[in-house]
């Protein structure tokens, strides 16, 4: 299906009070180092570079993202630029005062716990600007809520944006779905295994409270109790018959789990929406799902529908990315997933590749 991007309206501009938010910053443009004669990278090659670039930048790291065939690596230290370019990344030297988005992220997490305010959609770091982006739901009270949550924070390190609708999880009651417990449907994610046998990964809010799951032909997927991760990590696992879980997603063979950088494209395969692809927007995002704070998610500019919960996100070269939790924004075109390594670690299973 065609990608429909979420339409966002910036709430504030630097030095003005566009909706009464005071000194909330705008997006800060990147300051690129002098042009380098570096080869064009595929998204897979860029992902391979990320660990080395992150290590080389050390505490001077100021964001990593993929853009126009280049792995961009922000740094607060100009002396690190030659090291980063030597690894194959394009350095972006920040010439503005150093910001600490991690500290802002920590403060917002404290201020929105234990129950997320209804007007908060999500918040997470934009590596391109080294700012925390706070998404608030458009409507009465949005400016007041934003002022309260950002009060006292470094105004250069936080950016407030409006979204059209709040996120919500996407399990639904319907028949003829990919997987169903008899009353609601979700989507099968990735195949996994452990010493107990084989599993199909999906969303935790699907597996909680359900003991038996069926495929679209109403055949039982297997015997045994499904697993759910601890509260706050929305992943679960359904036991299946040995060898019945294929390490493929819509014909694409799962070959690994290297995380795609911000800016790289990934595809959601939902039982309702089918294939929906878009670039990774942010990582380590905290999302408000009906008052429940869920952290560590990744946001993607891809559209999703009810029943897509648990669906897999994967790159074109077969790298598993994560499991769908929910979506929000205009037309539900900002989607959120739990990273695959978070999922497998929480459930004590290993991703099945082939």
mmCIF file of C-alpha atoms in Angstrom:
data_model
loop_
_atom_site.group_PDB
_atom_site.id
_atom_site.type_symbol
_atom_site.label_atom_id
_atom_site.label_comp_id
_atom_site.label_asym_id
_atom_site.label_seq_id
_atom_site.Cartn_x
_atom_site.Cartn_y
_atom_site.Cartn_z
ATOM 1 C CA UNK A 1 0.000 0.000 0.000
ATOM 2 C CA UNK A 2 1.290 3.536 -0.586
ATOM 3 C CA UNK A 3 3.042 5.176 2.283
ATOM 4 C CA UNK A 4 1.169 7.992 3.930
ATOM 5 C CA UNK A 5 3.296 10.064 6.208
ATOM 6 C CA UNK A 6 2.019 11.503 9.475
ATOM 7 C CA UNK A 7 1.307 15.221 9.161
ATOM 8 C CA UNK A 8 2.834 17.142 12.032
ATOM 9 C CA UNK A 9 2.631 20.790 12.957
ATOM 10 C CA UNK A 10 5.526 22.230 14.889
ATOM 11 C CA UNK A 11 4.267 23.773 18.100
ATOM 12 C CA UNK A 12 7.053 26.229 18.697
ATOM 13 C CA UNK A 13 9.759 28.163 16.952
ATOM 14 C CA UNK A 14 12.999 29.258 18.543
ATOM 15 C CA UNK A 15 12.615 32.425 20.533
ATOM 16 C CA UNK A 16 8.864 32.737 19.968
ATOM 17 C CA UNK A 17 5.808 31.356 21.684
ATOM 18 C CA UNK A 18 3.924 29.885 18.733
ATOM 19 C CA UNK A 19 1.326 28.347 21.042
ATOM 20 C CA UNK A 20 2.528 29.776 24.294
ATOM 21 C CA UNK A 21 5.330 27.262 24.790
ATOM 22 C CA UNK A 22 8.038 29.802 25.497
ATOM 23 C CA UNK A 23 11.593 28.693 24.833
ATOM 24 C CA UNK A 24 10.967 25.290 23.267
ATOM 25 C CA UNK A 25 13.439 24.757 20.461
ATOM 26 C CA UNK A 26 12.930 24.144 16.782
ATOM 27 C CA UNK A 27 14.810 21.517 14.865
ATOM 28 C CA UNK A 28 18.478 22.450 14.748
ATOM 29 C CA UNK A 29 19.974 21.930 11.294
ATOM 30 C CA UNK A 30 22.955 19.634 10.974
ATOM 31 C CA UNK A 31 26.311 21.220 10.224
ATOM 32 C CA UNK A 32 28.036 18.871 7.809
ATOM 33 C CA UNK A 33 31.783 18.558 7.629
ATOM 34 C CA UNK A 34 33.447 19.445 4.297
ATOM 35 C CA UNK A 35 32.281 17.149 1.458
ATOM 36 C CA UNK A 36 34.018 13.785 1.437
ATOM 37 C CA UNK A 37 34.591 11.429 -1.457
ATOM 38 C CA UNK A 38 32.972 8.468 0.278
ATOM 39 C CA UNK A 39 31.246 5.608 -1.538
ATOM 40 C CA UNK A 40 27.471 5.384 -1.577
ATOM 41 C CA UNK A 41 26.316 2.850 1.019
ATOM 42 C CA UNK A 42 23.413 0.453 0.913
ATOM 43 C CA UNK A 43 21.200 0.462 3.972
ATOM 44 C CA UNK A 44 22.622 -2.914 4.961
ATOM 45 C CA UNK A 45 26.207 -1.683 4.668
ATOM 46 C CA UNK A 46 25.351 1.395 6.726
ATOM 47 C CA UNK A 47 23.890 -0.781 9.465
ATOM 48 C CA UNK A 48 27.122 -2.806 9.512
ATOM 49 C CA UNK A 49 29.090 0.393 10.192
ATOM 50 C CA UNK A 50 27.001 1.622 13.114
ATOM 51 C CA UNK A 51 28.753 -0.327 15.949
ATOM 52 C CA UNK A 52 32.251 0.752 14.888
ATOM 53 C CA UNK A 53 31.206 4.363 14.352
ATOM 54 C CA UNK A 54 29.477 4.487 17.722
ATOM 55 C CA UNK A 55 32.545 3.098 19.470
ATOM 56 C CA UNK A 56 34.914 5.448 17.650
ATOM 57 C CA UNK A 57 32.864 8.541 18.484
ATOM 58 C CA UNK A 58 32.690 7.620 22.169
ATOM 59 C CA UNK A 59 31.233 10.285 24.425
ATOM 60 C CA UNK A 60 31.398 12.808 21.587
ATOM 61 C CA UNK A 61 28.705 10.923 19.646
ATOM 62 C CA UNK A 62 25.833 13.211 18.637
ATOM 63 C CA UNK A 63 23.514 10.973 16.641
ATOM 64 C CA UNK A 64 23.777 8.414 13.847
ATOM 65 C CA UNK A 65 21.391 8.214 10.906
ATOM 66 C CA UNK A 66 21.164 7.129 7.255
ATOM 67 C CA UNK A 67 20.636 9.734 4.551
ATOM 68 C CA UNK A 68 21.016 9.661 0.747
ATOM 69 C CA UNK A 69 23.327 6.668 0.719
ATOM 70 C CA UNK A 70 25.484 7.922 3.587
ATOM 71 C CA UNK A 71 25.792 6.982 7.234
ATOM 72 C CA UNK A 72 25.796 10.358 8.972
ATOM 73 C CA UNK A 73 27.618 10.479 12.315
ATOM 74 C CA UNK A 74 27.190 13.537 14.522
ATOM 75 C CA UNK A 75 29.994 14.534 16.857
ATOM 76 C CA UNK A 76 30.608 17.320 19.346
ATOM 77 C CA UNK A 77 34.361 16.974 18.850
ATOM 78 C CA UNK A 78 35.836 18.185 15.512
ATOM 79 C CA UNK A 79 38.932 16.058 16.156
ATOM 80 C CA UNK A 80 36.817 12.892 15.774
ATOM 81 C CA UNK A 81 35.688 13.794 12.240
ATOM 82 C CA UNK A 82 38.707 12.236 10.435
ATOM 83 C CA UNK A 83 38.323 9.047 12.463
ATOM 84 C CA UNK A 84 34.648 8.751 11.537
ATOM 85 C CA UNK A 85 35.277 9.438 7.851
ATOM 86 C CA UNK A 86 38.061 6.880 7.900
ATOM 87 C CA UNK A 87 35.503 4.271 8.909
ATOM 88 C CA UNK A 88 33.252 5.228 6.001
ATOM 89 C CA UNK A 89 30.805 7.513 7.805
ATOM 90 C CA UNK A 90 30.070 11.139 6.951
ATOM 91 C CA UNK A 91 30.878 13.256 10.028
ATOM 92 C CA UNK A 92 28.516 16.045 11.076
ATOM 93 C CA UNK A 93 30.303 18.375 13.469
ATOM 94 C CA UNK A 94 27.910 20.149 15.812
ATOM 95 C CA UNK A 95 28.932 23.791 16.108
ATOM 96 C CA UNK A 96 26.201 24.764 18.592
ATOM 97 C CA UNK A 97 26.486 24.426 22.405
ATOM 98 C CA UNK A 98 26.472 20.817 23.503
ATOM 99 C CA UNK A 99 23.074 19.392 24.456
ATOM 100 C CA UNK A 100 22.155 16.378 26.560
ATOM 101 C CA UNK A 101 18.994 14.786 25.133
ATOM 102 C CA UNK A 102 19.450 11.758 27.403
ATOM 103 C CA UNK A 103 18.942 13.966 30.469
ATOM 104 C CA UNK A 104 15.793 15.445 28.925
ATOM 105 C CA UNK A 105 14.539 11.958 28.110
ATOM 106 C CA UNK A 106 15.076 10.865 31.714
ATOM 107 C CA UNK A 107 13.180 13.872 33.032
ATOM 108 C CA UNK A 108 10.217 13.287 30.720
ATOM 109 C CA UNK A 109 10.107 9.643 31.760
ATOM 110 C CA UNK A 110 9.870 10.670 35.401
ATOM 111 C CA UNK A 111 7.274 13.361 34.694
ATOM 112 C CA UNK A 112 4.990 11.029 32.756
ATOM 113 C CA UNK A 113 5.166 8.057 35.148
ATOM 114 C CA UNK A 114 3.350 6.034 36.341
ATOM 115 C CA UNK A 115 0.346 7.062 34.190
ATOM 116 C CA UNK A 116 0.989 8.845 30.932
ATOM 117 C CA UNK A 117 -1.064 12.052 30.471
ATOM 118 C CA UNK A 118 -3.794 11.555 27.886
ATOM 119 C CA UNK A 119 -2.452 14.339 25.681
ATOM 120 C CA UNK A 120 1.028 12.822 25.294
ATOM 121 C CA UNK A 121 1.492 10.643 22.208
ATOM 122 C CA UNK A 122 5.204 9.821 22.501
ATOM 123 C CA UNK A 123 8.679 11.210 23.009
ATOM 124 C CA UNK A 124 12.108 10.143 21.779
ATOM 125 C CA UNK A 125 15.439 11.404 20.478
ATOM 126 C CA UNK A 126 15.820 12.707 16.930
ATOM 127 C CA UNK A 127 19.475 11.885 16.151
ATOM 128 C CA UNK A 128 19.578 14.375 13.283
ATOM 129 C CA UNK A 129 19.149 17.308 15.668
ATOM 130 C CA UNK A 130 20.095 15.744 19.014
ATOM 131 C CA UNK A 131 16.783 16.852 20.451
ATOM 132 C CA UNK A 132 14.036 15.023 22.271
ATOM 133 C CA UNK A 133 10.831 15.336 20.241
ATOM 134 C CA UNK A 134 7.715 15.455 22.415
ATOM 135 C CA UNK A 135 4.581 14.605 20.416
ATOM 136 C CA UNK A 136 1.353 15.957 21.920
ATOM 137 C CA UNK A 137 -2.126 15.272 20.603
ATOM 138 C CA UNK A 138 -3.585 18.257 18.775
ATOM 139 C CA UNK A 139 -6.477 19.876 20.612
ATOM 140 C CA UNK A 140 -7.432 22.012 23.616
ATOM 141 C CA UNK A 141 -4.845 21.915 26.361
ATOM 142 C CA UNK A 142 -1.954 20.829 24.128
ATOM 143 C CA UNK A 143 0.054 23.983 24.760
ATOM 144 C CA UNK A 144 -0.521 23.873 28.527
ATOM 145 C CA UNK A 145 0.519 20.231 28.732
ATOM 146 C CA UNK A 146 3.652 20.890 26.687
ATOM 147 C CA UNK A 147 4.635 23.825 28.918
ATOM 148 C CA UNK A 148 4.172 21.743 32.066
ATOM 149 C CA UNK A 149 6.205 18.809 30.780
ATOM 150 C CA UNK A 150 9.069 20.901 29.400
ATOM 151 C CA UNK A 151 9.315 23.417 32.239
ATOM 152 C CA UNK A 152 12.919 23.782 33.402
ATOM 153 C CA UNK A 153 14.338 21.560 30.671
ATOM 154 C CA UNK A 154 17.089 22.712 28.341
ATOM 155 C CA UNK A 155 15.021 24.481 25.646
ATOM 156 C CA UNK A 156 17.576 23.707 22.945
ATOM 157 C CA UNK A 157 17.305 19.968 23.646
ATOM 158 C CA UNK A 158 13.539 19.536 23.375
ATOM 159 C CA UNK A 159 11.153 20.064 20.466
ATOM 160 C CA UNK A 160 7.370 19.854 20.707
ATOM 161 C CA UNK A 161 5.231 18.707 17.784
ATOM 162 C CA UNK A 162 1.513 18.117 17.329
ATOM 163 C CA UNK A 163 0.092 14.808 16.088
ATOM 164 C CA UNK A 164 -3.434 14.297 14.829
ATOM 165 C CA UNK A 165 -4.343 11.293 16.972
ATOM 166 C CA UNK A 166 -3.096 9.337 19.975
ATOM 167 C CA UNK A 167 -1.392 5.967 19.450
ATOM 168 C CA UNK A 168 -3.265 2.790 20.286
ATOM 169 C CA UNK A 169 -2.523 -0.904 20.219
ATOM 170 C CA UNK A 170 -3.899 -2.794 17.282
ATOM 171 C CA UNK A 171 -5.408 -6.072 18.246
ATOM 172 C CA UNK A 172 -9.003 -6.348 17.008
ATOM 173 C CA UNK A 173 -12.020 -8.665 17.050
ATOM 174 C CA UNK A 174 -12.492 -10.135 13.576
ATOM 175 C CA UNK A 175 -12.588 -13.452 11.792
ATOM 176 C CA UNK A 176 -10.369 -14.947 9.095
ATOM 177 C CA UNK A 177 -7.157 -13.456 10.438
ATOM 178 C CA UNK A 178 -3.580 -14.596 10.494
ATOM 179 C CA UNK A 179 -3.763 -15.694 14.143
ATOM 180 C CA UNK A 180 -6.754 -15.608 16.472
ATOM 181 C CA UNK A 181 -7.613 -16.749 19.978
ATOM 182 C CA UNK A 182 -11.266 -17.096 19.043
ATOM 183 C CA UNK A 183 -12.309 -13.613 20.116
ATOM 184 C CA UNK A 184 -9.623 -11.257 18.792
ATOM 185 C CA UNK A 185 -7.025 -11.316 16.117
ATOM 186 C CA UNK A 186 -3.407 -10.311 15.887
ATOM 187 C CA UNK A 187 -0.534 -10.997 13.507
ATOM 188 C CA UNK A 188 2.164 -13.642 13.682
ATOM 189 C CA UNK A 189 5.635 -12.145 13.972
ATOM 190 C CA UNK A 190 8.948 -13.992 13.775
ATOM 191 C CA UNK A 191 9.791 -17.632 14.394
ATOM 192 C CA UNK A 192 11.887 -18.338 17.498
ATOM 193 C CA UNK A 193 13.043 -21.290 19.563
ATOM 194 C CA UNK A 194 14.479 -22.352 22.909
ATOM 195 C CA UNK A 195 15.094 -25.584 24.779
ATOM 196 C CA UNK A 196 11.333 -26.047 25.214
ATOM 197 C CA UNK A 197 10.560 -25.949 21.482
ATOM 198 C CA UNK A 198 9.442 -23.614 18.724
ATOM 199 C CA UNK A 199 7.537 -20.352 19.073
ATOM 200 C CA UNK A 200 5.817 -17.640 17.057
ATOM 201 C CA UNK A 201 6.497 -14.162 18.426
ATOM 202 C CA UNK A 202 3.731 -11.580 18.545
ATOM 203 C CA UNK A 203 2.543 -8.730 20.771
ATOM 204 C CA UNK A 204 2.281 -9.267 24.520
ATOM 205 C CA UNK A 205 -1.120 -7.620 24.720
ATOM 206 C CA UNK A 206 -2.280 -10.394 22.378
ATOM 207 C CA UNK A 207 -0.938 -13.354 24.360
ATOM 208 C CA UNK A 208 -1.956 -12.125 27.815
ATOM 209 C CA UNK A 209 -5.183 -13.840 28.871
ATOM 210 C CA UNK A 210 -5.322 -16.194 25.871
ATOM 211 C CA UNK A 211 -4.500 -19.891 26.085
ATOM 212 C CA UNK A 212 -5.170 -21.192 22.568
ATOM 213 C CA UNK A 213 -4.336 -19.662 19.200
ATOM 214 C CA UNK A 214 -5.428 -20.606 15.687
ATOM 215 C CA UNK A 215 -4.280 -19.829 12.184
ATOM 216 C CA UNK A 216 -6.531 -18.277 9.528
ATOM 217 C CA UNK A 217 -7.944 -21.748 8.753
ATOM 218 C CA UNK A 218 -8.905 -22.193 12.411
ATOM 219 C CA UNK A 219 -6.281 -24.892 12.906
ATOM 220 C CA UNK A 220 -4.612 -24.853 16.318
ATOM 221 C CA UNK A 221 -1.074 -23.501 16.235
ATOM 222 C CA UNK A 222 0.093 -25.919 18.916
ATOM 223 C CA UNK A 223 -0.303 -26.928 22.538
ATOM 224 C CA UNK A 224 1.043 -25.291 25.666
ATOM 225 C CA UNK A 225 0.683 -21.929 27.357
ATOM 226 C CA UNK A 226 1.698 -18.769 25.502
ATOM 227 C CA UNK A 227 4.305 -16.547 27.126
ATOM 228 C CA UNK A 228 4.165 -12.835 27.784
ATOM 229 C CA UNK A 229 7.067 -10.614 28.764
ATOM 230 C CA UNK A 230 6.950 -8.528 31.912
ATOM 231 C CA UNK A 231 4.723 -5.462 31.974
ATOM 232 C CA UNK A 232 6.205 -2.638 29.965
ATOM 233 C CA UNK A 233 7.611 -4.905 27.235
ATOM 234 C CA UNK A 234 4.823 -5.670 24.780
ATOM 235 C CA UNK A 235 5.918 -9.012 23.359
ATOM 236 C CA UNK A 236 4.681 -12.559 23.678
ATOM 237 C CA UNK A 237 5.308 -16.032 22.269
ATOM 238 C CA UNK A 238 2.884 -18.742 21.139
ATOM 239 C CA UNK A 239 4.075 -22.377 21.208
ATOM 240 C CA UNK A 240 3.820 -24.135 17.842
ATOM 241 C CA UNK A 241 4.393 -27.632 16.536
ATOM 242 C CA UNK A 242 8.089 -28.445 15.948
ATOM 243 C CA UNK A 243 9.240 -27.231 12.552
ATOM 244 C CA UNK A 244 5.962 -25.504 11.721
ATOM 245 C CA UNK A 245 7.236 -21.935 12.159
ATOM 246 C CA UNK A 246 8.944 -20.780 8.971
ATOM 247 C CA UNK A 247 11.867 -18.314 9.267
ATOM 248 C CA UNK A 248 10.333 -16.128 6.541
ATOM 249 C CA UNK A 249 8.229 -12.965 6.335
ATOM 250 C CA UNK A 250 6.044 -12.618 3.226
ATOM 251 C CA UNK A 251 8.546 -14.653 1.240
ATOM 252 C CA UNK A 252 11.604 -12.834 2.605
ATOM 253 C CA UNK A 253 13.933 -15.156 4.504
ATOM 254 C CA UNK A 254 15.010 -13.898 7.922
ATOM 255 C CA UNK A 255 18.807 -13.741 7.889
ATOM 256 C CA UNK A 256 19.684 -11.751 11.016
ATOM 257 C CA UNK A 257 18.748 -8.920 13.336
ATOM 258 C CA UNK A 258 21.026 -5.962 12.606
ATOM 259 C CA UNK A 259 19.167 -2.807 13.609
ATOM 260 C CA UNK A 260 18.486 -0.397 10.739
ATOM 261 C CA UNK A 261 19.674 3.159 11.482
ATOM 262 C CA UNK A 262 17.342 6.147 11.574
ATOM 263 C CA UNK A 263 16.527 7.110 7.990
ATOM 264 C CA UNK A 264 16.735 3.567 6.613
ATOM 265 C CA UNK A 265 13.608 1.888 5.264
ATOM 266 C CA UNK A 266 11.865 -1.032 6.953
ATOM 267 C CA UNK A 267 8.608 -2.806 6.121
ATOM 268 C CA UNK A 268 5.707 -3.877 8.324
ATOM 269 C CA UNK A 269 3.756 -6.960 7.245
ATOM 270 C CA UNK A 270 0.404 -6.856 9.025
ATOM 271 C CA UNK A 271 -2.551 -9.202 8.663
ATOM 272 C CA UNK A 272 -4.763 -6.130 8.124
ATOM 273 C CA UNK A 273 -2.558 -3.603 6.363
ATOM 274 C CA UNK A 274 -0.405 -5.968 4.324
ATOM 275 C CA UNK A 275 2.973 -4.480 3.393
ATOM 276 C CA UNK A 276 3.610 -0.946 4.651
ATOM 277 C CA UNK A 277 7.110 0.506 4.373
ATOM 278 C CA UNK A 278 8.795 3.684 5.511
ATOM 279 C CA UNK A 279 11.918 5.122 7.104
ATOM 280 C CA UNK A 280 12.852 4.637 10.734
ATOM 281 C CA UNK A 281 12.105 7.955 12.449
ATOM 282 C CA UNK A 282 13.362 7.540 16.016
ATOM 283 C CA UNK A 283 14.681 4.893 18.374
ATOM 284 C CA UNK A 284 14.301 4.476 22.140
ATOM 285 C CA UNK A 285 10.891 6.161 22.008
ATOM 286 C CA UNK A 286 8.509 6.249 24.965
ATOM 287 C CA UNK A 287 4.866 5.980 23.872
ATOM 288 C CA UNK A 288 1.577 6.580 25.673
ATOM 289 C CA UNK A 289 -0.794 3.684 24.990
ATOM 290 C CA UNK A 290 -4.062 4.557 26.721
ATOM 291 C CA UNK A 291 -2.241 5.809 29.823
ATOM 292 C CA UNK A 292 0.379 3.058 29.919
ATOM 293 C CA UNK A 293 3.973 4.184 29.467
ATOM 294 C CA UNK A 294 5.940 1.939 27.144
ATOM 295 C CA UNK A 295 9.603 2.698 26.533
ATOM 296 C CA UNK A 296 12.347 1.480 24.238
ATOM 297 C CA UNK A 297 10.230 1.446 21.078
ATOM 298 C CA UNK A 298 11.177 2.421 17.527
ATOM 299 C CA UNK A 299 8.945 4.648 15.411
ATOM 300 C CA UNK A 300 8.517 4.248 11.655
ATOM 301 C CA UNK A 301 6.709 6.366 9.063
ATOM 302 C CA UNK A 302 4.500 3.461 7.988
ATOM 303 C CA UNK A 303 0.731 3.005 8.182
ATOM 304 C CA UNK A 304 -0.944 0.254 10.207
ATOM 305 C CA UNK A 305 -4.450 -0.983 10.981
ATOM 306 C CA UNK A 306 -6.374 -2.822 13.667
ATOM 307 C CA UNK A 307 -5.251 -6.437 13.820
ATOM 308 C CA UNK A 308 -1.621 -5.706 12.952
ATOM 309 C CA UNK A 309 -0.458 -6.152 16.554
ATOM 310 C CA UNK A 310 2.535 -8.463 16.726
ATOM 311 C CA UNK A 311 3.381 -8.041 13.047
ATOM 312 C CA UNK A 312 7.032 -8.247 11.986
ATOM 313 C CA UNK A 313 9.159 -5.374 10.719
ATOM 314 C CA UNK A 314 11.978 -6.434 8.411
ATOM 315 C CA UNK A 315 14.463 -4.905 5.987
ATOM 316 C CA UNK A 316 14.647 -5.813 2.310
ATOM 317 C CA UNK A 317 17.731 -7.939 2.979
ATOM 318 C CA UNK A 318 16.051 -10.001 5.694
ATOM 319 C CA UNK A 319 17.173 -8.296 8.895
ATOM 320 C CA UNK A 320 14.479 -8.680 11.569
ATOM 321 C CA UNK A 321 13.738 -5.339 13.251
ATOM 322 C CA UNK A 322 10.887 -5.845 15.693
ATOM 323 C CA UNK A 323 7.247 -6.554 16.530
ATOM 324 C CA UNK A 324 4.367 -4.133 16.013
ATOM 325 C CA UNK A 325 2.702 -2.697 19.093
ATOM 326 C CA UNK A 326 0.511 0.113 17.802
ATOM 327 C CA UNK A 327 0.230 3.285 15.771
ATOM 328 C CA UNK A 328 -0.950 6.862 15.967
ATOM 329 C CA UNK A 329 -0.778 10.172 14.179
ATOM 330 C CA UNK A 330 -2.711 11.088 11.038
ATOM 331 C CA UNK A 331 -4.317 7.952 9.548
ATOM 332 C CA UNK A 332 -2.283 5.769 11.948
ATOM 333 C CA UNK A 333 0.811 6.383 9.822
ATOM 334 C CA UNK A 334 3.299 6.620 12.675
ATOM 335 C CA UNK A 335 3.870 3.037 13.797
ATOM 336 C CA UNK A 336 5.795 1.696 16.771
ATOM 337 C CA UNK A 337 7.611 -1.586 17.301
ATOM 338 C CA UNK A 338 9.517 -3.366 20.046
ATOM 339 C CA UNK A 339 13.068 -4.074 18.804
ATOM 340 C CA UNK A 340 13.619 -7.751 18.089
ATOM 341 C CA UNK A 341 16.557 -8.100 20.458
ATOM 342 C CA UNK A 342 14.495 -6.588 23.278
ATOM 343 C CA UNK A 343 11.781 -9.130 22.457
ATOM 344 C CA UNK A 344 13.984 -12.216 22.369
ATOM 345 C CA UNK A 345 15.886 -11.216 25.504
ATOM 346 C CA UNK A 346 12.653 -10.601 27.416
ATOM 347 C CA UNK A 347 11.184 -13.950 26.380
ATOM 348 C CA UNK A 348 14.395 -15.992 26.686
ATOM 349 C CA UNK A 349 14.251 -17.271 23.110
ATOM 350 C CA UNK A 350 16.454 -17.117 20.012
ATOM 351 C CA UNK A 351 15.370 -15.725 16.662
ATOM 352 C CA UNK A 352 15.077 -18.444 14.028
ATOM 353 C CA UNK A 353 16.942 -17.627 10.817
ATOM 354 C CA UNK A 354 17.248 -19.560 7.608
#
